[in-house]
JSON list of C-alpha atoms and ligand atoms in Angstrom, two decimals:
[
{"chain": "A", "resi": 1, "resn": "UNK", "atom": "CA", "xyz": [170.86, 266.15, 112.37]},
{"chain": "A", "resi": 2, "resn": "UNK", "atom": "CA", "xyz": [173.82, 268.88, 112.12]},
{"chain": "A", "resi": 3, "resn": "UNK", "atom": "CA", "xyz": [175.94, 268.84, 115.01]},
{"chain": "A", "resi": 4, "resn": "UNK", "atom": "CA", "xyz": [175.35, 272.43, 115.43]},
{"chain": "A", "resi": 5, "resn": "UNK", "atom": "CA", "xyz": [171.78, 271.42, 116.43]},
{"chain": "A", "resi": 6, "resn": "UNK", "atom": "CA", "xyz": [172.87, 269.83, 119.54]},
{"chain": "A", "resi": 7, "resn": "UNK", "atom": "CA", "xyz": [174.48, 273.10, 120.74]},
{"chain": "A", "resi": 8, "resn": "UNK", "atom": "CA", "xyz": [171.88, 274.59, 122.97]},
{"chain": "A", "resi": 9, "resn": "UNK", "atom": "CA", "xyz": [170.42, 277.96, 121.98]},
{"chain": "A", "resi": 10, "resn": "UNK", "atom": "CA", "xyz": [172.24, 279.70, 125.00]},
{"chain": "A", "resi": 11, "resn": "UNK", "atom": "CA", "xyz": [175.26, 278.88, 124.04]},
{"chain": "A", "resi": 12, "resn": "UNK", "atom": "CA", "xyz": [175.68, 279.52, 119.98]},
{"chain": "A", "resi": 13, "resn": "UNK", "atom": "CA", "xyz": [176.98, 282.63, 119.71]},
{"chain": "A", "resi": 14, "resn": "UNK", "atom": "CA", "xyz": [179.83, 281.13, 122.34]},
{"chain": "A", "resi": 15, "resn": "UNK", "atom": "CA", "xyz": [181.15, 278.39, 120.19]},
{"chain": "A", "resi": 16, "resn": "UNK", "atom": "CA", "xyz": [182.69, 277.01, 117.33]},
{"chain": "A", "resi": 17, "resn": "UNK", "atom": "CA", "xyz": [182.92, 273.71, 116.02]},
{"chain": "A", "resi": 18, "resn": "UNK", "atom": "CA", "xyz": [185.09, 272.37, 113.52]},
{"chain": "A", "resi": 19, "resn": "UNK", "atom": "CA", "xyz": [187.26, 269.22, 113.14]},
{"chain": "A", "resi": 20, "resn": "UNK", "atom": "CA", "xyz": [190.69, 268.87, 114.13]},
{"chain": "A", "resi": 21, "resn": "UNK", "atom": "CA", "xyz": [191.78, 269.07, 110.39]},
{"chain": "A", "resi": 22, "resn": "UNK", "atom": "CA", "xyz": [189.89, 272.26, 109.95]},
{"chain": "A", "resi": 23, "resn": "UNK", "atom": "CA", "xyz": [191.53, 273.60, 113.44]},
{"chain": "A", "resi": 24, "resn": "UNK", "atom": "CA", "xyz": [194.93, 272.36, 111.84]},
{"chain": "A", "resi": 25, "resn": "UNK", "atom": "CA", "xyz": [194.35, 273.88, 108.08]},
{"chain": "A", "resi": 26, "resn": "UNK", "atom": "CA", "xyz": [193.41, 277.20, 110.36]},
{"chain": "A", "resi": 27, "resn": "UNK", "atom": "CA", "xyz": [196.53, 277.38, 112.65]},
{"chain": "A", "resi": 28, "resn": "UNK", "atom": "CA", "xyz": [198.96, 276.44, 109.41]},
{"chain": "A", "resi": 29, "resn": "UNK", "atom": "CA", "xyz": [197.36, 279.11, 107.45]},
{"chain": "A", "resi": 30, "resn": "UNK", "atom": "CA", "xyz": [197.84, 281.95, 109.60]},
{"chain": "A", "resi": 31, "resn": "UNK", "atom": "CA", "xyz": [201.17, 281.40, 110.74]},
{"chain": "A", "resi": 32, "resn": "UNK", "atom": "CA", "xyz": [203.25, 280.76, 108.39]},
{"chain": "A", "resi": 33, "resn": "UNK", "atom": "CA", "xyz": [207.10, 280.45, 108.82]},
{"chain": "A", "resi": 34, "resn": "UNK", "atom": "CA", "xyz": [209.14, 281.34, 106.05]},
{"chain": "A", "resi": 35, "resn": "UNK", "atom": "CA", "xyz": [212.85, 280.17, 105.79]},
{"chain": "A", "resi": 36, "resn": "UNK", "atom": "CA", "xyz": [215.43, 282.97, 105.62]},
{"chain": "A", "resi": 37, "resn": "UNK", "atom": "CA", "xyz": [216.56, 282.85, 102.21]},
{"chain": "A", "resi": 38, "resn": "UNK", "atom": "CA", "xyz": [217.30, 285.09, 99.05]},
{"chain": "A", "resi": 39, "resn": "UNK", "atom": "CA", "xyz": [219.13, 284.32, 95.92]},
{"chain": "A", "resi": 40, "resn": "UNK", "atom": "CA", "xyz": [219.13, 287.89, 94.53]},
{"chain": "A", "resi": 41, "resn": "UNK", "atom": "CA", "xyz": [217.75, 291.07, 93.88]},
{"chain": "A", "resi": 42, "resn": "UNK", "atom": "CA", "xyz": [214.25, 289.64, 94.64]},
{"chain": "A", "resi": 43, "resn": "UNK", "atom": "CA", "xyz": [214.65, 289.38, 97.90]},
{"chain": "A", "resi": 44, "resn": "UNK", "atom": "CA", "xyz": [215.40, 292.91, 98.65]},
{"chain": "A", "resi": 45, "resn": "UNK", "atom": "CA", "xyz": [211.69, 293.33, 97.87]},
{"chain": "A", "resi": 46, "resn": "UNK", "atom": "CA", "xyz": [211.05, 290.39, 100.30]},
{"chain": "A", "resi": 47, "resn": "UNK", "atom": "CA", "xyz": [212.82, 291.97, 103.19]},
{"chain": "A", "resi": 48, "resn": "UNK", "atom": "CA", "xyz": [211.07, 295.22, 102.45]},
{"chain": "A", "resi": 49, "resn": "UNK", "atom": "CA", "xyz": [207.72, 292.86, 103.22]},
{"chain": "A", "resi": 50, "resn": "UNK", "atom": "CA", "xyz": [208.77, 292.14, 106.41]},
{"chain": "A", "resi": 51, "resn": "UNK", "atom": "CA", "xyz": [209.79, 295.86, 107.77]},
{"chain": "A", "resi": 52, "resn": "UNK", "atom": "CA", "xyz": [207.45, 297.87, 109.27]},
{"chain": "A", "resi": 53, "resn": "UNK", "atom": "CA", "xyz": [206.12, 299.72, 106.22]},
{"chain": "A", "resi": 54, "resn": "UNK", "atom": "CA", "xyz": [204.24, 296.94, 104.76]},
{"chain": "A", "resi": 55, "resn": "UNK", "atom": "CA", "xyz": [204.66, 294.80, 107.98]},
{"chain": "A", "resi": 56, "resn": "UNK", "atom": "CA", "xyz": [203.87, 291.39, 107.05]},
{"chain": "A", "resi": 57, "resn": "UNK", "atom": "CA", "xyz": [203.65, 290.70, 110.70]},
{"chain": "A", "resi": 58, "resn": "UNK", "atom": "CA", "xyz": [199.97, 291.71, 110.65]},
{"chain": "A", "resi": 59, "resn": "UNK", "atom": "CA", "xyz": [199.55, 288.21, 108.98]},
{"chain": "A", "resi": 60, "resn": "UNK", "atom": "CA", "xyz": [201.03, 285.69, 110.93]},
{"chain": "A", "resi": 61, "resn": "UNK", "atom": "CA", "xyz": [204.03, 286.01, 108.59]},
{"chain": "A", "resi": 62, "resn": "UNK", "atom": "CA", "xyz": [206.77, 287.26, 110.07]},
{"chain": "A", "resi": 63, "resn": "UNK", "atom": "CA", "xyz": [208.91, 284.86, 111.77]},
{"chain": "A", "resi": 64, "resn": "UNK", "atom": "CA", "xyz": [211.45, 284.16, 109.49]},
{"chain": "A", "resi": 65, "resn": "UNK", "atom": "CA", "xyz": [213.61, 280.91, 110.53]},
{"chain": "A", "resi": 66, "resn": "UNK", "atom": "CA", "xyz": [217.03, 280.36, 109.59]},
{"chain": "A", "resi": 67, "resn": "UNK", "atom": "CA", "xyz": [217.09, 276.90, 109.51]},
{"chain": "A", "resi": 68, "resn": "UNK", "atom": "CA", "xyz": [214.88, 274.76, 107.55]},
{"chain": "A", "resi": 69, "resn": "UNK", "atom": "CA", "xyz": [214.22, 272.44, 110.65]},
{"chain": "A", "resi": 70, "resn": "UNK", "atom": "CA", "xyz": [212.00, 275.29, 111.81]},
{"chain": "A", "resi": 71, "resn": "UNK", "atom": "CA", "xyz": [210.16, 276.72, 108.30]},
{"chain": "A", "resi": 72, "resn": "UNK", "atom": "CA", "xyz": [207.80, 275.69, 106.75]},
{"chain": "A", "resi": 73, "resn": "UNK", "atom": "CA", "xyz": [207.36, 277.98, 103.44]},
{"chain": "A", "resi": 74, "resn": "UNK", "atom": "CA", "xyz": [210.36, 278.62, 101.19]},
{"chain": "A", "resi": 75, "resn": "UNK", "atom": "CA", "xyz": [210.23, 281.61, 99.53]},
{"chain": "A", "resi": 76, "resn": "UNK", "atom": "CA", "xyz": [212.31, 281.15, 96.52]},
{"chain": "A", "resi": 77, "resn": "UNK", "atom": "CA", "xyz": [213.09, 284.75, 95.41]},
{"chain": "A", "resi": 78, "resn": "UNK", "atom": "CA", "xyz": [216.10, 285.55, 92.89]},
{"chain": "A", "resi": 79, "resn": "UNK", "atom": "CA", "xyz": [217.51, 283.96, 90.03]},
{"chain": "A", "resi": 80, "resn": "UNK", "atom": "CA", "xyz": [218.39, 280.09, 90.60]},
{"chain": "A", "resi": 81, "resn": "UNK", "atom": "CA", "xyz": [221.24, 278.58, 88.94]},
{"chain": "A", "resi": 82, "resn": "UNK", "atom": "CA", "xyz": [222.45, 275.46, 87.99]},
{"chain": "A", "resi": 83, "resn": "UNK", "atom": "CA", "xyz": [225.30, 275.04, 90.87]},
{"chain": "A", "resi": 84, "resn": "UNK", "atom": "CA", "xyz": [222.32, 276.53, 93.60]},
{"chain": "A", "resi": 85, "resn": "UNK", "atom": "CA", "xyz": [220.31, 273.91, 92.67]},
{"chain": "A", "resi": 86, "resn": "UNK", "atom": "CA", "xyz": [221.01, 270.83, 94.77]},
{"chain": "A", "resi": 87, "resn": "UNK", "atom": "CA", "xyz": [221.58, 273.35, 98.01]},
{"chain": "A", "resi": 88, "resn": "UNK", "atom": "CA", "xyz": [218.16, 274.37, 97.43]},
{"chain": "A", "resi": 89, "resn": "UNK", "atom": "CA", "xyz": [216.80, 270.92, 96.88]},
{"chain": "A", "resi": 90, "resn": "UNK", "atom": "CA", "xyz": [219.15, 269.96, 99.80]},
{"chain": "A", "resi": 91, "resn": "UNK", "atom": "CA", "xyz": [217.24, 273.03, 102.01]},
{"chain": "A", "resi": 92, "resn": "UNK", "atom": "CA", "xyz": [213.60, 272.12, 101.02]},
{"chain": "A", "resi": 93, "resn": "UNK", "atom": "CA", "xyz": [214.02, 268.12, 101.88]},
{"chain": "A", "resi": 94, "resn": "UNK", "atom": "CA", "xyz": [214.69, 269.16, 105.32]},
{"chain": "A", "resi": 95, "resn": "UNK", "atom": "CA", "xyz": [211.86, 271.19, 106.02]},
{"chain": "A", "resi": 96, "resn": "UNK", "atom": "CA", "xyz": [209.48, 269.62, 107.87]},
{"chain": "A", "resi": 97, "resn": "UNK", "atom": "CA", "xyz": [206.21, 268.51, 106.17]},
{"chain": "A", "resi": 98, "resn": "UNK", "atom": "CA", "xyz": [203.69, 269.87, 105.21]},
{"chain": "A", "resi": 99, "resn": "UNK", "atom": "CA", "xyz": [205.95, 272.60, 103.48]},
{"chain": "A", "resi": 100, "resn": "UNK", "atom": "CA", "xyz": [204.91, 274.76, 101.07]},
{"chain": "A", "resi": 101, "resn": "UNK", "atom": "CA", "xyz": [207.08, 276.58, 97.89]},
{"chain": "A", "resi": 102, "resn": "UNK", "atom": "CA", "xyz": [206.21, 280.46, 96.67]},
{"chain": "A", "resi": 103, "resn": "UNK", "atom": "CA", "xyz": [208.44, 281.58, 93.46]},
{"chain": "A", "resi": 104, "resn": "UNK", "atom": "CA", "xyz": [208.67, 284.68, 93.64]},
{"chain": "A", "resi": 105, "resn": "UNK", "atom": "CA", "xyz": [209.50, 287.17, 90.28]},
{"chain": "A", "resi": 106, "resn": "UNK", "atom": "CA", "xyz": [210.04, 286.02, 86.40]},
{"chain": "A", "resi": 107, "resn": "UNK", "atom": "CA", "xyz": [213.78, 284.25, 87.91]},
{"chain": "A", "resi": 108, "resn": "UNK", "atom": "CA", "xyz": [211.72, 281.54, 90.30]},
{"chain": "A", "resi": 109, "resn": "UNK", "atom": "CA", "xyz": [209.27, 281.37, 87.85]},
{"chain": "A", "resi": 110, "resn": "UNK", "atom": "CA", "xyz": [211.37, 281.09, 84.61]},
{"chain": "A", "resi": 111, "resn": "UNK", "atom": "CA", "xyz": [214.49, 282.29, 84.51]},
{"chain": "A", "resi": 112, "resn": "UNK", "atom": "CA", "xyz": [213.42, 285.93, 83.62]},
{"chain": "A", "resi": 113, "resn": "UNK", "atom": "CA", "xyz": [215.80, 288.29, 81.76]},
{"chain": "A", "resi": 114, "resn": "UNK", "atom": "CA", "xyz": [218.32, 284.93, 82.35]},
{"chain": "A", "resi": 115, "resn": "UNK", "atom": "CA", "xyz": [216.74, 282.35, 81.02]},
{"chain": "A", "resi": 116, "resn": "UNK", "atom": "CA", "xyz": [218.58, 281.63, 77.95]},
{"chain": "A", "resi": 117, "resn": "UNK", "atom": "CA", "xyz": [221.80, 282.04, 80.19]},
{"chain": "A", "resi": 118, "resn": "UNK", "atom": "CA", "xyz": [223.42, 278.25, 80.50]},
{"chain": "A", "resi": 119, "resn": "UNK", "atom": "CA", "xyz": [223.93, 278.86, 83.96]},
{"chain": "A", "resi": 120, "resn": "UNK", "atom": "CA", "xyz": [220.48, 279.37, 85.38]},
{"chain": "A", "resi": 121, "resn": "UNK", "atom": "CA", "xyz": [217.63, 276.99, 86.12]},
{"chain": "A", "resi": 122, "resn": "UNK", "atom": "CA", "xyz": [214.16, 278.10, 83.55]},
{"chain": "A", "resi": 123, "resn": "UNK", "atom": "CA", "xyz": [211.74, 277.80, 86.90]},
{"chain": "A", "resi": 124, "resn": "UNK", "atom": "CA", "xyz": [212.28, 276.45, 90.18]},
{"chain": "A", "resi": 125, "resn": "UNK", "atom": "CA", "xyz": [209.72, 274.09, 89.26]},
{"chain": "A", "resi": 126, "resn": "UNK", "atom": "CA", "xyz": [212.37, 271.99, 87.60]},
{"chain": "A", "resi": 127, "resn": "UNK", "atom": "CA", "xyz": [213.95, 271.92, 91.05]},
{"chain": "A", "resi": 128, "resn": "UNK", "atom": "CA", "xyz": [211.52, 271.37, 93.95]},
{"chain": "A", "resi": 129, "resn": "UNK", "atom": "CA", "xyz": [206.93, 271.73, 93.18]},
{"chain": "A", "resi": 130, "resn": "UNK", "atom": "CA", "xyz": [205.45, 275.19, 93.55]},
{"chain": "A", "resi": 131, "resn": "UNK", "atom": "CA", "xyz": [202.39, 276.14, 94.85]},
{"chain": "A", "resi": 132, "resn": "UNK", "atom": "CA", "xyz": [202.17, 279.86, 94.16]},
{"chain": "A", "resi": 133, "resn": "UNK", "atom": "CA", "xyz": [204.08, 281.57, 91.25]},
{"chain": "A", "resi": 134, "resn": "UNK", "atom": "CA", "xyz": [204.03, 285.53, 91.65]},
{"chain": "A", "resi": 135, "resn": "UNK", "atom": "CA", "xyz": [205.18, 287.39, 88.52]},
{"chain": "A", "resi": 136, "resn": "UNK", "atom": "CA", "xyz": [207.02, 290.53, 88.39]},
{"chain": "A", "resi": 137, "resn": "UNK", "atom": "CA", "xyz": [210.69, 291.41, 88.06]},
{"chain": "A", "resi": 138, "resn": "UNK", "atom": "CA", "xyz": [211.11, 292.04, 90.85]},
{"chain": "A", "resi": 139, "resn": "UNK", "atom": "CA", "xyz": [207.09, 291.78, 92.20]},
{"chain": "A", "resi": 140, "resn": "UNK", "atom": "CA", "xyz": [206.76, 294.44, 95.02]},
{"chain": "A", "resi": 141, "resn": "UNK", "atom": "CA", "xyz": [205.77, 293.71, 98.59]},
{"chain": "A", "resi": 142, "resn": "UNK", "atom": "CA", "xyz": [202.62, 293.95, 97.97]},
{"chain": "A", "resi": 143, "resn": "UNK", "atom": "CA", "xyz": [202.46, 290.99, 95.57]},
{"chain": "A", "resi": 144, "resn": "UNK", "atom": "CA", "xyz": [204.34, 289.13, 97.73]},
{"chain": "A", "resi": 145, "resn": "UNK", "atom": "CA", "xyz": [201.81, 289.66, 100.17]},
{"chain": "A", "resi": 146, "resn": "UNK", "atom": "CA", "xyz": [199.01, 288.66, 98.08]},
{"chain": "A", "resi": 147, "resn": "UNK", "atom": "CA", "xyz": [200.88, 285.47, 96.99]},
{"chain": "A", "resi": 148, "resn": "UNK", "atom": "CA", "xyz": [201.07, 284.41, 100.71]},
{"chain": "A", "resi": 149, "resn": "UNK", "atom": "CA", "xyz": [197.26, 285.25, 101.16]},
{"chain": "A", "resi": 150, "resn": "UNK", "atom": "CA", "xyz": [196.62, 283.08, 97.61]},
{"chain": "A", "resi": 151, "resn": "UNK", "atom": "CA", "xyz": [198.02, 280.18, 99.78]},
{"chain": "A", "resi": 152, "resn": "UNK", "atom": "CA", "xyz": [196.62, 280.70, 102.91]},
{"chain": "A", "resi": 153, "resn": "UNK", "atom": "CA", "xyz": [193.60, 279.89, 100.67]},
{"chain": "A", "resi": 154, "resn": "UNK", "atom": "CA", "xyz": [195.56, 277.05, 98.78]},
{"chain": "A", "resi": 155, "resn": "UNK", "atom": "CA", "xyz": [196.12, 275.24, 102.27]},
{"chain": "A", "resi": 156, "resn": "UNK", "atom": "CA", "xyz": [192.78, 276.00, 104.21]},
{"chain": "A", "resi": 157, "resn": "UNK", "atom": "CA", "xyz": [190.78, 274.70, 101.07]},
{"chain": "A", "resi": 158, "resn": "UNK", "atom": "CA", "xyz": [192.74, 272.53, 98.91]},
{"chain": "A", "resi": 159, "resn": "UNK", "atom": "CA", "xyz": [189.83, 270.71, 97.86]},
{"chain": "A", "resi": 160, "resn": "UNK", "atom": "CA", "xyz": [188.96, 274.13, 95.61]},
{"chain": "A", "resi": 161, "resn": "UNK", "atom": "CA", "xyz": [192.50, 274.03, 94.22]},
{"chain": "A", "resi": 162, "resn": "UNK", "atom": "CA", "xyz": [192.23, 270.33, 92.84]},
{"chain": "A", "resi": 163, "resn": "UNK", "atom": "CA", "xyz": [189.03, 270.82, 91.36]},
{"chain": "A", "resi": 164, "resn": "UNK", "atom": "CA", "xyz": [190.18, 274.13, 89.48]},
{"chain": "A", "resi": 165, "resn": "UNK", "atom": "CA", "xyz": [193.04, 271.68, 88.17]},
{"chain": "A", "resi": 166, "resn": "UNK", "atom": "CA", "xyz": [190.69, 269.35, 86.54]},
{"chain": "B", "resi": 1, "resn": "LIG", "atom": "S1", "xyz": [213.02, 288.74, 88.58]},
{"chain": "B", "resi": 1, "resn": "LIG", "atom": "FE1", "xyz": [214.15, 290.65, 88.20]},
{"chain": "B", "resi": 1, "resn": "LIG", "atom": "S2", "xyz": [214.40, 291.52, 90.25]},
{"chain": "B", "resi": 1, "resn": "LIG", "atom": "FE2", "xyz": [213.88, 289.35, 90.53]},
{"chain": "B", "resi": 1, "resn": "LIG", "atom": "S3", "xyz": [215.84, 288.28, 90.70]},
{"chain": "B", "resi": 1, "resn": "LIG", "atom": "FE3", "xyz": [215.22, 288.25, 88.52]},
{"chain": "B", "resi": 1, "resn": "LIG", "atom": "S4", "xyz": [216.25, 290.05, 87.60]},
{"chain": "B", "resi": 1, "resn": "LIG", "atom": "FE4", "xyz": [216.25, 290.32, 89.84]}
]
């Protein structure tokens, strides 16, 4: 018997059931709060996500901490060097778990136009795991966007994302 059976007829287009993970996965993915943070010109393009032309807000997005205590997505956006490295690393430990990493542009991803440069980290990856990598130097707001919406769907069903893996 499905649980839903049990819900009397009156009464099913009144309520939802799910479990407490599902209600969790739910709340996490639509209200996500991102750590105020930019390495370089990359984050221009992030701030511009969070004005009121392409108002991120409309997401759940938009309360940007600025202290890792209170986020829980850091959006890595700019070119990472070597000496920004163990800051970063430093920033991400403290954020509470579950956390979650976006790279944002070719610098998170892989050093870009930089990455033969001796001073700057190939990919953030080296540094602290990713879970969404958004191309583009710099991507505009609208990737951005769509890179937060790729996780929403990364965290509500990460049972999709391990099986794409294999
Ligand atoms: S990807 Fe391009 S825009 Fe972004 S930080 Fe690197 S050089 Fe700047």
């Amino acid at each position: 018997m499905e649980i839903v059976d049990i819900v009397p007829d009156v009464l099913k287009n009144n309520v939802m059931i799910t479990t407490i993970d599902g209600l969790f996965k739910w709340a996490r993915s639509n209200s996500l709060w991102p750590l105020t943070s930019g390495l370089s010109c990359c984050a221009i393009e992030m701030m511009c996500a969070a004005a009121a032309r392409f108002d991120l807000a409309r997401f759940g997005y938009e309360v940007f901490r600025p202290s890792p205590r209170q986020a829980d997505l850091f959006i890595v956006a700019g070119t990472l060097t070597w000496k920004m490295a163990p800051p970063l690393k430093r920033l991400y430990e403290q954020m509470p778990n579950p956390k979650y990493v976006i790279a944002m542009g070719s610098c998170a991803n892989e050093g870009g136009p930089f990455a033969d440069a001796y001073s700057v980290v190939p990919g953030v990856d080296k540094i602290i795991p990713v879970d969404v990598f958004i191309p583009g130097c710099p991507p505009r707001p609208e990737a951005l966007i769509y890179g937060m919406l790729q996780l929403k769907e990364k965290i509500r069903h990460p049972e999709i994302i391990q099986k794409v893996k294999k």
